[in-house]
């Protein structure tokens, strides 16, 4: 089938502003958007720039806007998005070149959540493991699935309005550690989340939940964080 | 074993910022409004509201906005509402709805105001407007 690809192009060394370039490609319905982008880069226009790494929905490198929705190019089949496809960079982050955005503000927010296990207590007497029941592990299982692709954060209207808002992905990181029974850093993280640019900036638009390529119930998890901030219950 | 400990942070440990207090306040006032609405509907029904307002009158009020209708609407009897109890209920509804709504406006506008002084002005301005509206409302409720 012939597919019309309309791709956002921007070269900071040449262009004052971005523009769209259209490519007509012969593709199979089961091809992924990433396959077609690689075909364009390899055969049609080597200057096209986009991020990709594992190409199997795990690394989160190739999040982009496909027909107006945030998706991973490696998990999106041509047959699911039709024969006229518009590909654009993520919203809310500065475009570095073509489909590549500057992810630094996103990762800066991520780092603010203290994204590592905090536990200064001595090891248990057997000296080996901090035990955790299956139920305690299940409590934060959902948010361990986050691959930091930024599809959620860049789909959030609160983040579009104010990029100082930590954003859904950072909040998922906080959720992953706060509800981990082995972690002892909940107090510090809840204090960070209580700031003006913290969890209260989430107005439950649900864009993040819809955009997440991993199917994480992000808005629900943010709700759990807000409740933990008010009640103090992190079980 | 550490995993058997209850994991609850005391208020002293986690603190409660203004933002989170207002987040909780907004939820509580929403619930309070349901209570006030229910109380008002029950009170109105006890006072015979089902006979005071016909479907035709509802349509006329809803669809044909004409100040003349305020005078021509046949309001049979407001005496039962002019008691301290119902004035308190009306005042409660006004204050909870007003504070709930104005906080919603402040929060949404805050999204677009990244600087602290802008956000402070947003709070002062909206809370000031709310205070004026609340005072006018309370005056009407308690002097009608």
PDB file of C-alpha atoms in Angstrom, chain A residues 6-233:
ATOM      1  CA  UNK A   6       4.063  14.007   6.458  1.00  0.00           C
ATOM      2  CA  UNK A   7       7.058  14.563   8.726  1.00  0.00           C
ATOM      3  CA  UNK A   8       7.990  17.602  10.793  1.00  0.00           C
ATOM      4  CA  UNK A   9      11.456  18.782   9.813  1.00  0.00           C
ATOM      5  CA  UNK A  10      13.602  21.330  11.590  1.00  0.00           C
ATOM      6  CA  UNK A  11      17.314  21.933  11.282  1.00  0.00           C
ATOM      7  CA  UNK A  12      18.458  24.538  13.833  1.00  0.00           C
ATOM      8  CA  UNK A  13      21.508  25.354  11.676  1.00  0.00           C
ATOM      9  CA  UNK A  14      19.389  26.270   8.639  1.00  0.00           C
ATOM     10  CA  UNK A  15      15.735  26.783   9.521  1.00  0.00           C
ATOM     11  CA  UNK A  16      14.170  29.624  11.443  1.00  0.00           C
ATOM     12  CA  UNK A  17      11.117  27.487  12.051  1.00  0.00           C
ATOM     13  CA  UNK A  18       9.956  23.971  11.394  1.00  0.00           C
ATOM     14  CA  UNK A  19       8.147  22.786   8.299  1.00  0.00           C
ATOM     15  CA  UNK A  20       6.553  19.596   7.042  1.00  0.00           C
ATOM     16  CA  UNK A  21       7.974  17.396   4.288  1.00  0.00           C
ATOM     17  CA  UNK A  22       5.818  14.777   2.598  1.00  0.00           C
ATOM     18  CA  UNK A  23       7.120  11.365   1.506  1.00  0.00           C
ATOM     19  CA  UNK A  24       5.150   8.769  -0.426  1.00  0.00           C
ATOM     20  CA  UNK A  25       6.316   5.311   0.603  1.00  0.00           C
ATOM     21  CA  UNK A  26       5.334   1.824  -0.438  1.00  0.00           C
ATOM     22  CA  UNK A  27       4.759   0.044   2.878  1.00  0.00           C
ATOM     23  CA  UNK A  28       3.169  -3.141   4.174  1.00  0.00           C
ATOM     24  CA  UNK A  29       0.206  -2.708   6.569  1.00  0.00           C
ATOM     25  CA  UNK A  30       2.129  -4.696   9.185  1.00  0.00           C
ATOM     26  CA  UNK A  31       5.172  -2.442   8.961  1.00  0.00           C
ATOM     27  CA  UNK A  32       5.790  -0.265  11.971  1.00  0.00           C
ATOM     28  CA  UNK A  33       6.057   3.508  11.742  1.00  0.00           C
ATOM     29  CA  UNK A  34       9.679   3.114  12.852  1.00  0.00           C
ATOM     30  CA  UNK A  35      10.356   0.777   9.885  1.00  0.00           C
ATOM     31  CA  UNK A  36       9.105   3.434   7.492  1.00  0.00           C
ATOM     32  CA  UNK A  37      11.109   6.188   9.208  1.00  0.00           C
ATOM     33  CA  UNK A  38      14.232   4.044   8.865  1.00  0.00           C
ATOM     34  CA  UNK A  39      13.401   3.398   5.223  1.00  0.00           C
ATOM     35  CA  UNK A  40      13.099   7.142   4.614  1.00  0.00           C
ATOM     36  CA  UNK A  41      16.376   7.809   6.424  1.00  0.00           C
ATOM     37  CA  UNK A  42      18.194   4.996   4.631  1.00  0.00           C
ATOM     38  CA  UNK A  43      16.801   5.367   1.102  1.00  0.00           C
ATOM     39  CA  UNK A  44      15.145   8.750   0.674  1.00  0.00           C
ATOM     40  CA  UNK A  45      16.652  11.378   2.926  1.00  0.00           C
ATOM     41  CA  UNK A  46      19.610  10.643   5.170  1.00  0.00           C
ATOM     42  CA  UNK A  47      19.264  13.957   6.970  1.00  0.00           C
ATOM     43  CA  UNK A  48      16.072  12.877   8.750  1.00  0.00           C
ATOM     44  CA  UNK A  49      16.786  12.661  12.493  1.00  0.00           C
ATOM     45  CA  UNK A  50      14.936  10.658  15.095  1.00  0.00           C
ATOM     46  CA  UNK A  51      15.808   8.648  18.200  1.00  0.00           C
ATOM     47  CA  UNK A  52      15.562   4.870  18.293  1.00  0.00           C
ATOM     48  CA  UNK A  53      17.388   2.191  20.195  1.00  0.00           C
ATOM     49  CA  UNK A  54      15.887  -1.195  21.058  1.00  0.00           C
ATOM     50  CA  UNK A  55      13.012  -0.885  18.552  1.00  0.00           C
ATOM     51  CA  UNK A  56      10.901  -3.211  20.703  1.00  0.00           C
ATOM     52  CA  UNK A  57       8.994  -0.897  23.038  1.00  0.00           C
ATOM     53  CA  UNK A  58      11.378  -1.212  25.984  1.00  0.00           C
ATOM     54  CA  UNK A  59      13.901   1.623  25.762  1.00  0.00           C
ATOM     55  CA  UNK A  60      11.358   4.424  25.191  1.00  0.00           C
ATOM     56  CA  UNK A  61      13.592   6.306  22.757  1.00  0.00           C
ATOM     57  CA  UNK A  62      11.202   6.709  19.845  1.00  0.00           C
ATOM     58  CA  UNK A  63       8.200   8.378  21.460  1.00  0.00           C
ATOM     59  CA  UNK A  64       6.705  10.879  18.999  1.00  0.00           C
ATOM     60  CA  UNK A  65       3.397  12.307  17.915  1.00  0.00           C
ATOM     61  CA  UNK A  66       1.796  10.105  15.287  1.00  0.00           C
ATOM     62  CA  UNK A  67      -1.407  11.538  13.861  1.00  0.00           C
ATOM     63  CA  UNK A  68      -1.624  13.847  16.862  1.00  0.00           C
ATOM     64  CA  UNK A  69      -1.183  11.196  19.560  1.00  0.00           C
ATOM     65  CA  UNK A  70       1.908  10.333  21.553  1.00  0.00           C
ATOM     66  CA  UNK A  71       3.049   6.830  20.629  1.00  0.00           C
ATOM     67  CA  UNK A  72       6.166   4.729  20.300  1.00  0.00           C
ATOM     68  CA  UNK A  73       7.044   4.472  16.593  1.00  0.00           C
ATOM     69  CA  UNK A  74       8.286   0.924  17.181  1.00  0.00           C
ATOM     70  CA  UNK A  75       4.929  -0.223  18.561  1.00  0.00           C
ATOM     71  CA  UNK A  76       2.689   1.477  16.030  1.00  0.00           C
ATOM     72  CA  UNK A  77       1.656  -0.459  12.942  1.00  0.00           C
ATOM     73  CA  UNK A  78       0.816   1.306   9.700  1.00  0.00           C
ATOM     74  CA  UNK A  79      -2.523  -0.509   9.507  1.00  0.00           C
ATOM     75  CA  UNK A  80      -3.539   1.034  12.838  1.00  0.00           C
ATOM     76  CA  UNK A  81      -2.918   4.635  11.800  1.00  0.00           C
ATOM     77  CA  UNK A  82      -4.039   4.665   8.156  1.00  0.00           C
ATOM     78  CA  UNK A  83      -2.368   5.629   4.921  1.00  0.00           C
ATOM     79  CA  UNK A  84      -1.959   9.342   5.697  1.00  0.00           C
ATOM     80  CA  UNK A  85       0.380   9.656   8.637  1.00  0.00           C
ATOM     81  CA  UNK A  86       1.671  12.828  10.234  1.00  0.00           C
ATOM     82  CA  UNK A  87       4.738  12.419  12.414  1.00  0.00           C
ATOM     83  CA  UNK A  88       5.813  15.222  14.746  1.00  0.00           C
ATOM     84  CA  UNK A  89       8.104  15.636  17.763  1.00  0.00           C
ATOM     85  CA  UNK A  90       6.709  15.491  21.297  1.00  0.00           C
ATOM     86  CA  UNK A  91       5.006  18.663  22.517  1.00  0.00           C
ATOM     87  CA  UNK A  92       6.238  20.726  25.449  1.00  0.00           C
ATOM     88  CA  UNK A  93       9.965  20.040  25.005  1.00  0.00           C
ATOM     89  CA  UNK A  94      12.267  22.066  22.784  1.00  0.00           C
ATOM     90  CA  UNK A  95      12.922  20.520  19.386  1.00  0.00           C
ATOM     91  CA  UNK A  96      16.632  19.844  18.862  1.00  0.00           C
ATOM     92  CA  UNK A  97      16.301  18.561  15.284  1.00  0.00           C
ATOM     93  CA  UNK A  98      13.424  17.030  13.303  1.00  0.00           C
ATOM     94  CA  UNK A  99      11.783  14.485  15.633  1.00  0.00           C
ATOM     95  CA  UNK A 100      14.369  14.795  18.390  1.00  0.00           C
ATOM     96  CA  UNK A 101      13.466  16.865  21.436  1.00  0.00           C
ATOM     97  CA  UNK A 102      15.678  18.054  24.288  1.00  0.00           C
ATOM     98  CA  UNK A 103      14.859  15.569  27.063  1.00  0.00           C
ATOM     99  CA  UNK A 104      16.961  17.316  29.727  1.00  0.00           C
ATOM    100  CA  UNK A 105      14.054  19.169  31.459  1.00  0.00           C
ATOM    101  CA  UNK A 106      12.206  15.848  31.576  1.00  0.00           C
ATOM    102  CA  UNK A 107      15.126  14.008  33.179  1.00  0.00           C
ATOM    103  CA  UNK A 108      15.787  16.923  35.513  1.00  0.00           C
ATOM    104  CA  UNK A 109      12.281  16.470  36.900  1.00  0.00           C
ATOM    105  CA  UNK A 110      12.896  12.719  37.092  1.00  0.00           C
ATOM    106  CA  UNK A 111      16.056  13.240  39.147  1.00  0.00           C
ATOM    107  CA  UNK A 112      14.186  15.495  41.592  1.00  0.00           C
ATOM    108  CA  UNK A 113      12.148  12.466  42.687  1.00  0.00           C
ATOM    109  CA  UNK A 114      15.250  10.760  44.187  1.00  0.00           C
ATOM    110  CA  UNK A 115      14.903   7.809  41.808  1.00  0.00           C
ATOM    111  CA  UNK A 116      16.774   5.219  43.872  1.00  0.00           C
ATOM    112  CA  UNK A 117      16.100   3.042  46.883  1.00  0.00           C
ATOM    113  CA  UNK A 118      16.734   4.864  50.157  1.00  0.00           C
ATOM    114  CA  UNK A 119      17.295   2.629  53.157  1.00  0.00           C
ATOM    115  CA  UNK A 120      19.885   3.424  55.797  1.00  0.00           C
ATOM    116  CA  UNK A 121      18.686   0.773  58.258  1.00  0.00           C
ATOM    117  CA  UNK A 122      21.077  -2.066  59.017  1.00  0.00           C
ATOM    118  CA  UNK A 123      20.601  -5.218  56.981  1.00  0.00           C
ATOM    119  CA  UNK A 124      18.443  -7.974  58.510  1.00  0.00           C
ATOM    120  CA  UNK A 125      20.237 -10.372  60.826  1.00  0.00           C
ATOM    121  CA  UNK A 126      20.623 -13.001  58.135  1.00  0.00           C
ATOM    122  CA  UNK A 127      22.570 -10.284  56.388  1.00  0.00           C
ATOM    123  CA  UNK A 128      21.226 -10.838  52.923  1.00  0.00           C
ATOM    124  CA  UNK A 129      17.833  -9.558  51.862  1.00  0.00           C
ATOM    125  CA  UNK A 130      15.219  -7.036  52.872  1.00  0.00           C
ATOM    126  CA  UNK A 131      12.251  -9.350  52.546  1.00  0.00           C
ATOM    127  CA  UNK A 132       9.047  -8.293  50.862  1.00  0.00           C
ATOM    128  CA  UNK A 133       5.782 -10.196  50.521  1.00  0.00           C
ATOM    129  CA  UNK A 134       4.195 -10.735  47.069  1.00  0.00           C
ATOM    130  CA  UNK A 135       1.431  -8.302  48.092  1.00  0.00           C
ATOM    131  CA  UNK A 136       3.940  -5.616  49.023  1.00  0.00           C
ATOM    132  CA  UNK A 137       5.715  -6.124  45.701  1.00  0.00           C
ATOM    133  CA  UNK A 138       2.413  -5.928  43.842  1.00  0.00           C
ATOM    134  CA  UNK A 139       1.643  -2.578  45.494  1.00  0.00           C
ATOM    135  CA  UNK A 140       4.018  -0.707  43.193  1.00  0.00           C
ATOM    136  CA  UNK A 141       4.285  -3.192  40.328  1.00  0.00           C
ATOM    137  CA  UNK A 142       2.314  -0.976  37.959  1.00  0.00           C
ATOM    138  CA  UNK A 143       4.731   1.925  38.138  1.00  0.00           C
ATOM    139  CA  UNK A 144       7.847  -0.224  37.696  1.00  0.00           C
ATOM    140  CA  UNK A 145       6.727  -0.621  34.076  1.00  0.00           C
ATOM    141  CA  UNK A 146       7.582   2.994  33.224  1.00  0.00           C
ATOM    142  CA  UNK A 147      10.225   3.244  30.482  1.00  0.00           C
ATOM    143  CA  UNK A 148      10.685   7.029  30.724  1.00  0.00           C
ATOM    144  CA  UNK A 149       9.665   7.627  27.123  1.00  0.00           C
ATOM    145  CA  UNK A 150       8.016  10.966  28.106  1.00  0.00           C
ATOM    146  CA  UNK A 151       4.830  10.182  26.160  1.00  0.00           C
ATOM    147  CA  UNK A 152       2.768  10.883  29.289  1.00  0.00           C
ATOM    148  CA  UNK A 153       4.486  14.058  30.418  1.00  0.00           C
ATOM    149  CA  UNK A 154       4.390  15.605  26.949  1.00  0.00           C
ATOM    150  CA  UNK A 155       0.686  14.743  26.607  1.00  0.00           C
ATOM    151  CA  UNK A 156      -0.152  16.610  29.823  1.00  0.00           C
ATOM    152  CA  UNK A 157      -1.837  20.030  29.417  1.00  0.00           C
ATOM    153  CA  UNK A 158      -0.475  21.138  32.797  1.00  0.00           C
ATOM    154  CA  UNK A 159       3.062  20.414  31.560  1.00  0.00           C
ATOM    155  CA  UNK A 160       2.411  22.260  28.297  1.00  0.00           C
ATOM    156  CA  UNK A 161       1.364  25.290  30.325  1.00  0.00           C
ATOM    157  CA  UNK A 162       4.249  25.098  32.776  1.00  0.00           C
ATOM    158  CA  UNK A 163       7.293  22.906  32.237  1.00  0.00           C
ATOM    159  CA  UNK A 164       8.301  23.384  35.858  1.00  0.00           C
ATOM    160  CA  UNK A 165       5.513  20.975  36.746  1.00  0.00           C
ATOM    161  CA  UNK A 166       7.294  17.690  37.471  1.00  0.00           C
ATOM    162  CA  UNK A 167       4.950  15.815  35.145  1.00  0.00           C
ATOM    163  CA  UNK A 168       3.361  12.362  35.241  1.00  0.00           C
ATOM    164  CA  UNK A 169       6.530  10.348  34.524  1.00  0.00           C
ATOM    165  CA  UNK A 170       8.394  11.895  37.466  1.00  0.00           C
ATOM    166  CA  UNK A 171       5.374  11.268  39.670  1.00  0.00           C
ATOM    167  CA  UNK A 172       5.385   7.609  38.575  1.00  0.00           C
ATOM    168  CA  UNK A 173       8.980   7.367  39.698  1.00  0.00           C
ATOM    169  CA  UNK A 174       8.005   8.807  43.078  1.00  0.00           C
ATOM    170  CA  UNK A 175       5.114   6.328  43.290  1.00  0.00           C
ATOM    171  CA  UNK A 176       7.401   3.402  42.485  1.00  0.00           C
ATOM    172  CA  UNK A 177       9.631   4.145  45.507  1.00  0.00           C
ATOM    173  CA  UNK A 178       7.155   5.630  47.994  1.00  0.00           C
ATOM    174  CA  UNK A 179       5.012   2.483  47.967  1.00  0.00           C
ATOM    175  CA  UNK A 180       7.999   0.129  48.056  1.00  0.00           C
ATOM    176  CA  UNK A 181       8.018  -1.354  51.580  1.00  0.00           C
ATOM    177  CA  UNK A 182      11.847  -1.550  51.539  1.00  0.00           C
ATOM    178  CA  UNK A 183      12.242   2.152  50.919  1.00  0.00           C
ATOM    179  CA  UNK A 184      12.601   4.750  53.677  1.00  0.00           C
ATOM    180  CA  UNK A 185      12.627   7.920  51.592  1.00  0.00           C
ATOM    181  CA  UNK A 186       8.880   8.494  51.385  1.00  0.00           C
ATOM    182  CA  UNK A 187       9.016  11.470  53.729  1.00  0.00           C
ATOM    183  CA  UNK A 188      11.478  13.370  51.542  1.00  0.00           C
ATOM    184  CA  UNK A 189       9.634  12.490  48.324  1.00  0.00           C
ATOM    185  CA  UNK A 190       6.226  13.478  49.696  1.00  0.00           C
ATOM    186  CA  UNK A 191       7.691  16.816  50.710  1.00  0.00           C
ATOM    187  CA  UNK A 192       8.921  17.352  47.138  1.00  0.00           C
ATOM    188  CA  UNK A 193       5.547  16.312  45.731  1.00  0.00           C
ATOM    189  CA  UNK A 194       3.763  18.764  48.034  1.00  0.00           C
ATOM    190  CA  UNK A 195       5.482  21.712  46.403  1.00  0.00           C
ATOM    191  CA  UNK A 196       3.570  24.059  44.102  1.00  0.00           C
ATOM    192  CA  UNK A 197       4.928  22.289  41.015  1.00  0.00           C
ATOM    193  CA  UNK A 198       4.193  18.867  42.483  1.00  0.00           C
ATOM    194  CA  UNK A 199       1.214  16.560  42.398  1.00  0.00           C
ATOM    195  CA  UNK A 200      -1.383  19.336  42.806  1.00  0.00           C
ATOM    196  CA  UNK A 201      -0.645  20.498  39.261  1.00  0.00           C
ATOM    197  CA  UNK A 202      -2.287  17.292  38.020  1.00  0.00           C
ATOM    198  CA  UNK A 203      -5.889  18.121  37.110  1.00  0.00           C
ATOM    199  CA  UNK A 204      -6.808  14.569  36.099  1.00  0.00           C
ATOM    200  CA  UNK A 205      -7.054  15.232  32.364  1.00  0.00           C
ATOM    201  CA  UNK A 206      -6.206  11.532  31.808  1.00  0.00           C
ATOM    202  CA  UNK A 207      -4.105  12.360  28.708  1.00  0.00           C
ATOM    203  CA  UNK A 208      -1.152  10.626  30.371  1.00  0.00           C
ATOM    204  CA  UNK A 209      -3.046   7.389  30.922  1.00  0.00           C
ATOM    205  CA  UNK A 210      -4.178   7.388  27.303  1.00  0.00           C
ATOM    206  CA  UNK A 211      -0.685   8.147  25.996  1.00  0.00           C
ATOM    207  CA  UNK A 212       1.248   5.595  28.063  1.00  0.00           C
ATOM    208  CA  UNK A 213       2.556   2.870  25.723  1.00  0.00           C
ATOM    209  CA  UNK A 214       2.978   0.570  28.727  1.00  0.00           C
ATOM    210  CA  UNK A 215      -0.657   0.824  29.793  1.00  0.00           C
ATOM    211  CA  UNK A 216       0.127   2.240  33.242  1.00  0.00           C
ATOM    212  CA  UNK A 217      -2.896   3.726  35.018  1.00  0.00           C
ATOM    213  CA  UNK A 218      -1.007   6.946  35.611  1.00  0.00           C
ATOM    214  CA  UNK A 219      -3.829   9.208  36.739  1.00  0.00           C
ATOM    215  CA  UNK A 220      -4.893   6.618  39.308  1.00  0.00           C
ATOM    216  CA  UNK A 221      -1.334   6.354  40.616  1.00  0.00           C
ATOM    217  CA  UNK A 222      -1.126  10.143  40.938  1.00  0.00           C
ATOM    218  CA  UNK A 223      -4.404  10.009  42.890  1.00  0.00           C
ATOM    219  CA  UNK A 224      -2.777   7.497  45.251  1.00  0.00           C
ATOM    220  CA  UNK A 225       0.125   9.884  45.766  1.00  0.00           C
ATOM    221  CA  UNK A 226      -2.229  12.773  46.600  1.00  0.00           C
ATOM    222  CA  UNK A 227      -4.044  10.598  49.104  1.00  0.00           C
ATOM    223  CA  UNK A 228      -0.737   9.541  50.663  1.00  0.00           C
ATOM    224  CA  UNK A 229       0.228  13.196  51.015  1.00  0.00           C
ATOM    225  CA  UNK A 230      -2.971  13.986  52.897  1.00  0.00           C
ATOM    226  CA  UNK A 231      -3.353  10.810  54.974  1.00  0.00           C
ATOM    227  CA  UNK A 232       0.290   9.771  55.369  1.00  0.00           C
ATOM    228  CA  UNK A 233      -0.681   6.178  54.568  1.00  0.00           C
TER     229      UNK A 233
END
